[in-house]
Amino acid sequence: MSESGWLRHGLRIGVVEFRRTARGMRRHKGRLALLVLGVGGWSLMIAGLGVLFAEPLRSLDTPIALPAAARGAVALAWVFGVYIVGQRVLSQHSHVEGEAGMLTTVSARSIATGLVIAELFRASSYLLAPVLVVTGLVVSVFGTPLGLATIPLAAGLFALTAAVVGSGLGYAGALLVARSRFVARYKTIIGVAIMTVVFGGYAAVVFLVPGELGIGPALLAWLPVGWYVDLAAIGSPLTFSTSRVAGVLIATLAVLGVGGWAIERLTTALWFADPVEPTRDEADADDAASATATTTRTDTDTATRTDTGSTGGDGALTAALGRFEAMIPASASRPTRRVAAKALVRTWRNPSRLTILLTPVVIAVVSVFNAAQFGAALAVAPVAIVLLLPWLAGATFGLNPFGDEGAVLPATLTGGISGRAFVRGLALPGLVAGLPLTIVLTLAAGWFSPYSPLAVASLAVLGGVLVVAAVALAPVIGMRIPRFSTFSVRGSRDVVPPSITAGIVYTIVLVGPGVVAAVALVVPALLRGVLAALGSGLVPFVLRWLGDRGVPLVTVPAGWFEGLGPAIRGLATIEVRAVGYALPLFLLLVGGFIAYHAAARRFGTYEIT
Amino acid sequence: MYAIETTDLTKRYGSTTAVEELDLAIPEGVVYGFLGPNGAGKTTTMRMLTTLTTPTEGSAAIAGHSIGSRDDVVDHIGYLPEEPPLYDELTGREQLDYIAGLRDVPAEQSDERIGSLLDRFDLAADADDRISTYSKGMKQKTGIIQALLHEPDVVFLDEPTSGLDPRAARTVRNTIAELVAGDTTVFLSTHILPVVAELANEVGVLYEGSLVAEGPPDALTERMETGEESTLEDVFLEVTGGQEDAAPEHE
């Protein structure tokens, strides 16, 4: 049952939730800067392209036929938006802050409405500027004032329906995790599978050469959500379909009606559900369900319990790893194995900790697919693997060791474990998983690449060295630049990601030498050209500029550098390859060794203030 | 040899002095009740004594080991901070196994101790559930077990009975009494004065970073010259300047 005024209450909840998100963003200046840069850059790019092509667009013969690919592209973007919202709702926003208080104050419908509205506001913060730019461009280029109403309306309904459907799917997923022991236990694998299917399908439609395998954006033009482009085109020189405009408006009403109904039922079931306990055996299912009548139990529950638990204490943590136990070598010391097991178990059970790692994965995948458009995917893929997998091997477990410990940090620091054992424990999972995976996948991708067997083998060696360096570099950087604040603003299961500064420093010191070595191997001419340009162009320019402004002793070195360019250009390819490859490898190994000892020292002397 | 000995122990944060010239000499096998209002410097003192924070001046030793060397001290101490140091993602048993592993307690011993302590604290039936589902009291009990696993010489407990139901609180008090009987020293910081009155052999009251009163509970209460039967609460309020606010009936 819902109270009268549920929509008003929902709006208020949505505004407050969004305000909390905005305030959270203001506290994290780095994330805010990235958002502003991303949205601003995107908007400026659209504006720039619009200004650049304004005249050619005006001179087109009108009316302009709206291609099926345009409708398909809009539908594809909508599907992508649904996935993003669904993933966010499932991992971060499936419960309202202060749930008990909220559920005893207003109806579940009000809260669900509020959460959907908040999600819509969050999406709007990304879409508003580009939509305004596109509206302004269309109106000014084609002189169609009706676009002032139709384009924002179409964009708003597009975002609203995506938010409703995405939220519905997110709540359905959260309910499955809460109700099904199987889903709760294997949610990481299921999540990765869904992500692979979605991104794989998206990439296939967007990036494959049109006509190849018969796949392309036009394939989705039949979906009514793609017809928002017809709604936006009203009054413009584009030929829109009246029946499609009617169709998309009806579809919108249907989505809002059915979606709203479903969300209310899903959230009611979710918020009042008895969650399953995924660590219990199936045989204990009934016990566990009754024991966890609420998510967090009361002390009275404990006092009346009888002892039915197992008594085996040794290795409980390692046993929790199941078949992944093999990832931890028995030759490691017991404290080291415990740290490694703890890192794996926590990551497995709370995979939202990996959210932050999606960014480089997306960048790498997009790079490969972008290269595919130029027929260079097979050449780029092994290099992307060599750089990405070691980055992940280090960052997954080691880039915020103190922040990851959270409230346990005092116990860990006074736990008797040595700094070396702790750092080895952090490095072990990344090393054991990352090393074979990087080498095997690099060799596999290299097999299909245009590179010689020697170059492929050298890339694999580079990947191995990068993994070793990554698992040693990440902990010391994370310990020097720790982050203790949480990623989202709600709940006790918040993620404490590495600091953005730590991520940037780690990327520069790891990927920088990696890129130099990889480029030296596969395109030595590019490395030679860049070094020569830097040597004889940029560096002397900066030095002379400083000299002109009175900085002493910089003009003479500028002359030396000017002579360096021709010398670099004169180097033989084999020399560029040998030095450009070997030097970064040497630096990575030495740097990794120093970083390992520095991290151990840092652990031993770290103070809580 | 004292279990805890400090000389002029001082901690400053910029111009703010959190703890000033603290002198303690706590013998082995006693419960030392460490009292003080919020912000008095109790947590800072405990952090210094557990090597988590370096003093600005002064020195201290735990079981004869200088707090300047964390490696030397950590084997001799157990510490339960105000917020129990637990991972939400692990089960209670996994958490305890993890800490036992860090301390390299031999497998057989840790198995036996974990089982025995889980039984004592009535947690055995819940040991295989995730800590995220635990109540505040269950988390507190798991944190206490964790601090005692390696049988330390000195145990630092920050509000150990906070959030516990009467049965669990009684278990903690009994455990503290047993620890002391076995020559373990317990440094007990709490606001629950009856617990200190019941258990403590010595009491120290910290106020604005300085030790303003110290002695056995009986001696402290006798020092009060109110003309009425006094309690530890009266002493606390008197030395921390809050008598008139909290006890209007004495006006």
mmCIF file of C-alpha atoms in Angstrom, chain B residues 75-187:
data_model
loop_
_atom_site.group_PDB
_atom_site.id
_atom_site.type_symbol
_atom_site.label_atom_id
_atom_site.label_comp_id
_atom_site.label_asym_id
_atom_site.label_seq_id
_atom_site.Cartn_x
_atom_site.Cartn_y
_atom_site.Cartn_z
ATOM 1 C CA ASP B 75 53.797 -10.159 20.532
ATOM 2 C CA HIS B 76 53.064 -9.043 24.081
ATOM 3 C CA ILE B 77 49.892 -7.050 23.505
ATOM 4 C CA GLY B 78 46.301 -7.583 22.468
ATOM 5 C CA TYR B 79 44.210 -4.587 21.482
ATOM 6 C CA LEU B 80 40.494 -4.095 21.098
ATOM 7 C CA PRO B 81 39.803 -0.600 19.748
ATOM 8 C CA GLU B 82 36.444 1.076 20.275
ATOM 9 C CA GLU B 83 35.279 -0.140 16.854
ATOM 10 C CA PRO B 84 35.932 -3.903 16.669
ATOM 11 C CA PRO B 85 38.535 -4.496 13.938
ATOM 12 C CA LEU B 86 36.702 -6.979 11.739
ATOM 13 C CA TYR B 87 36.154 -7.574 8.023
ATOM 14 C CA ASP B 88 32.476 -7.596 7.056
ATOM 15 C CA GLU B 89 33.147 -10.032 4.211
ATOM 16 C CA LEU B 90 34.603 -12.814 6.384
ATOM 17 C CA THR B 91 32.861 -15.185 8.764
ATOM 18 C CA GLY B 92 33.733 -15.016 12.440
ATOM 19 C CA ARG B 93 35.775 -18.196 12.234
ATOM 20 C CA GLU B 94 37.636 -17.008 9.133
ATOM 21 C CA GLN B 95 38.404 -13.702 10.845
ATOM 22 C CA LEU B 96 39.883 -15.438 13.884
ATOM 23 C CA ASP B 97 41.773 -17.887 11.700
ATOM 24 C CA TYR B 98 43.178 -14.927 9.787
ATOM 25 C CA ILE B 99 44.446 -13.164 12.915
ATOM 26 C CA ALA B 100 45.858 -16.415 14.324
ATOM 27 C CA GLY B 101 47.644 -16.888 11.003
ATOM 28 C CA LEU B 102 49.092 -13.376 11.089
ATOM 29 C CA ARG B 103 50.447 -14.061 14.550
ATOM 30 C CA ASP B 104 51.693 -17.449 13.393
ATOM 31 C CA VAL B 105 49.962 -19.257 16.239
ATOM 32 C CA PRO B 106 50.531 -22.980 15.500
ATOM 33 C CA ALA B 107 47.557 -24.526 13.688
ATOM 34 C CA GLU B 108 46.572 -26.982 16.436
ATOM 35 C CA GLN B 109 46.783 -24.335 19.131
ATOM 36 C CA SER B 110 44.824 -21.752 17.183
ATOM 37 C CA ASP B 111 42.146 -24.320 16.351
ATOM 38 C CA GLU B 112 41.762 -25.212 20.009
ATOM 39 C CA ARG B 113 41.821 -21.629 21.267
ATOM 40 C CA ILE B 114 39.381 -20.385 18.672
ATOM 41 C CA GLY B 115 36.963 -23.212 19.467
ATOM 42 C CA SER B 116 37.272 -22.696 23.207
ATOM 43 C CA LEU B 117 36.867 -18.915 23.074
ATOM 44 C CA LEU B 118 33.929 -19.181 20.657
ATOM 45 C CA ASP B 119 32.257 -21.515 23.124
ATOM 46 C CA ARG B 120 32.999 -19.284 26.076
ATOM 47 C CA PHE B 121 31.511 -16.253 24.335
ATOM 48 C CA ASP B 122 28.522 -18.207 23.024
ATOM 49 C CA LEU B 123 29.506 -17.557 19.427
ATOM 50 C CA ALA B 124 30.187 -21.085 18.182
ATOM 51 C CA ALA B 125 26.805 -21.439 16.460
ATOM 52 C CA ASP B 126 27.341 -18.205 14.539
ATOM 53 C CA ALA B 127 31.017 -18.631 13.749
ATOM 54 C CA ASP B 128 30.350 -19.645 10.151
ATOM 55 C CA ASP B 129 28.113 -16.691 9.364
ATOM 56 C CA ARG B 130 29.463 -13.541 7.822
ATOM 57 C CA ILE B 131 30.368 -10.733 10.172
ATOM 58 C CA SER B 132 28.201 -8.365 8.129
ATOM 59 C CA THR B 133 25.181 -10.169 9.609
ATOM 60 C CA TYR B 134 26.436 -9.901 13.214
ATOM 61 C CA SER B 135 24.868 -7.667 15.818
ATOM 62 C CA LYS B 136 26.998 -5.061 17.581
ATOM 63 C CA GLY B 137 27.418 -7.351 20.571
ATOM 64 C CA MET B 138 28.518 -10.297 18.426
ATOM 65 C CA LYS B 139 31.088 -8.113 16.696
ATOM 66 C CA GLN B 140 32.329 -6.890 20.067
ATOM 67 C CA LYS B 141 32.724 -10.457 21.322
ATOM 68 C CA THR B 142 34.569 -11.500 18.154
ATOM 69 C CA GLY B 143 36.888 -8.508 18.608
ATOM 70 C CA ILE B 144 37.607 -9.523 22.206
ATOM 71 C CA ILE B 145 38.386 -13.113 21.206
ATOM 72 C CA GLN B 146 40.702 -11.760 18.514
ATOM 73 C CA ALA B 147 42.601 -9.677 21.082
ATOM 74 C CA LEU B 148 43.060 -12.684 23.382
ATOM 75 C CA LEU B 149 43.912 -15.363 20.811
ATOM 76 C CA HIS B 150 47.679 -15.275 21.269
ATOM 77 C CA GLU B 151 47.538 -15.048 25.077
ATOM 78 C CA PRO B 152 49.205 -11.647 25.375
ATOM 79 C CA ASP B 153 50.877 -10.280 28.498
ATOM 80 C CA VAL B 154 48.977 -6.987 28.333
ATOM 81 C CA VAL B 155 45.493 -6.507 26.912
ATOM 82 C CA PHE B 156 44.234 -3.048 25.962
ATOM 83 C CA LEU B 157 40.448 -2.933 25.924
ATOM 84 C CA ASP B 158 38.633 0.192 24.771
ATOM 85 C CA GLU B 159 34.996 0.052 25.938
ATOM 86 C CA PRO B 160 34.855 -3.785 25.831
ATOM 87 C CA THR B 161 31.336 -4.059 27.246
ATOM 88 C CA SER B 162 29.869 -1.419 24.955
ATOM 89 C CA GLY B 163 26.840 -2.792 23.116
ATOM 90 C CA LEU B 164 26.786 -6.098 24.974
ATOM 91 C CA ASP B 165 23.686 -7.569 26.575
ATOM 92 C CA PRO B 166 23.923 -8.314 30.325
ATOM 93 C CA ARG B 167 24.870 -11.957 29.766
ATOM 94 C CA ALA B 168 27.689 -11.104 27.351
ATOM 95 C CA ALA B 169 28.876 -8.230 29.542
ATOM 96 C CA ARG B 170 29.075 -10.637 32.462
ATOM 97 C CA THR B 171 31.119 -13.049 30.300
ATOM 98 C CA VAL B 172 33.553 -10.238 29.479
ATOM 99 C CA ARG B 173 33.901 -9.256 33.120
ATOM 100 C CA ASN B 174 34.519 -12.867 34.120
ATOM 101 C CA THR B 175 37.052 -13.212 31.333
ATOM 102 C CA ILE B 176 38.912 -10.126 32.507
ATOM 103 C CA ALA B 177 38.969 -11.490 36.053
ATOM 104 C CA GLU B 178 40.342 -14.816 34.777
ATOM 105 C CA LEU B 179 42.974 -13.079 32.685
ATOM 106 C CA VAL B 180 44.233 -11.182 35.697
ATOM 107 C CA ALA B 181 44.301 -14.363 37.756
ATOM 108 C CA GLY B 182 46.624 -15.748 35.090
ATOM 109 C CA ASP B 183 48.981 -12.753 35.461
ATOM 110 C CA THR B 184 47.774 -10.938 32.365
ATOM 111 C CA THR B 185 47.533 -7.172 32.763
ATOM 112 C CA VAL B 186 44.366 -5.531 31.509
ATOM 113 C CA PHE B 187 44.347 -1.848 30.568
#
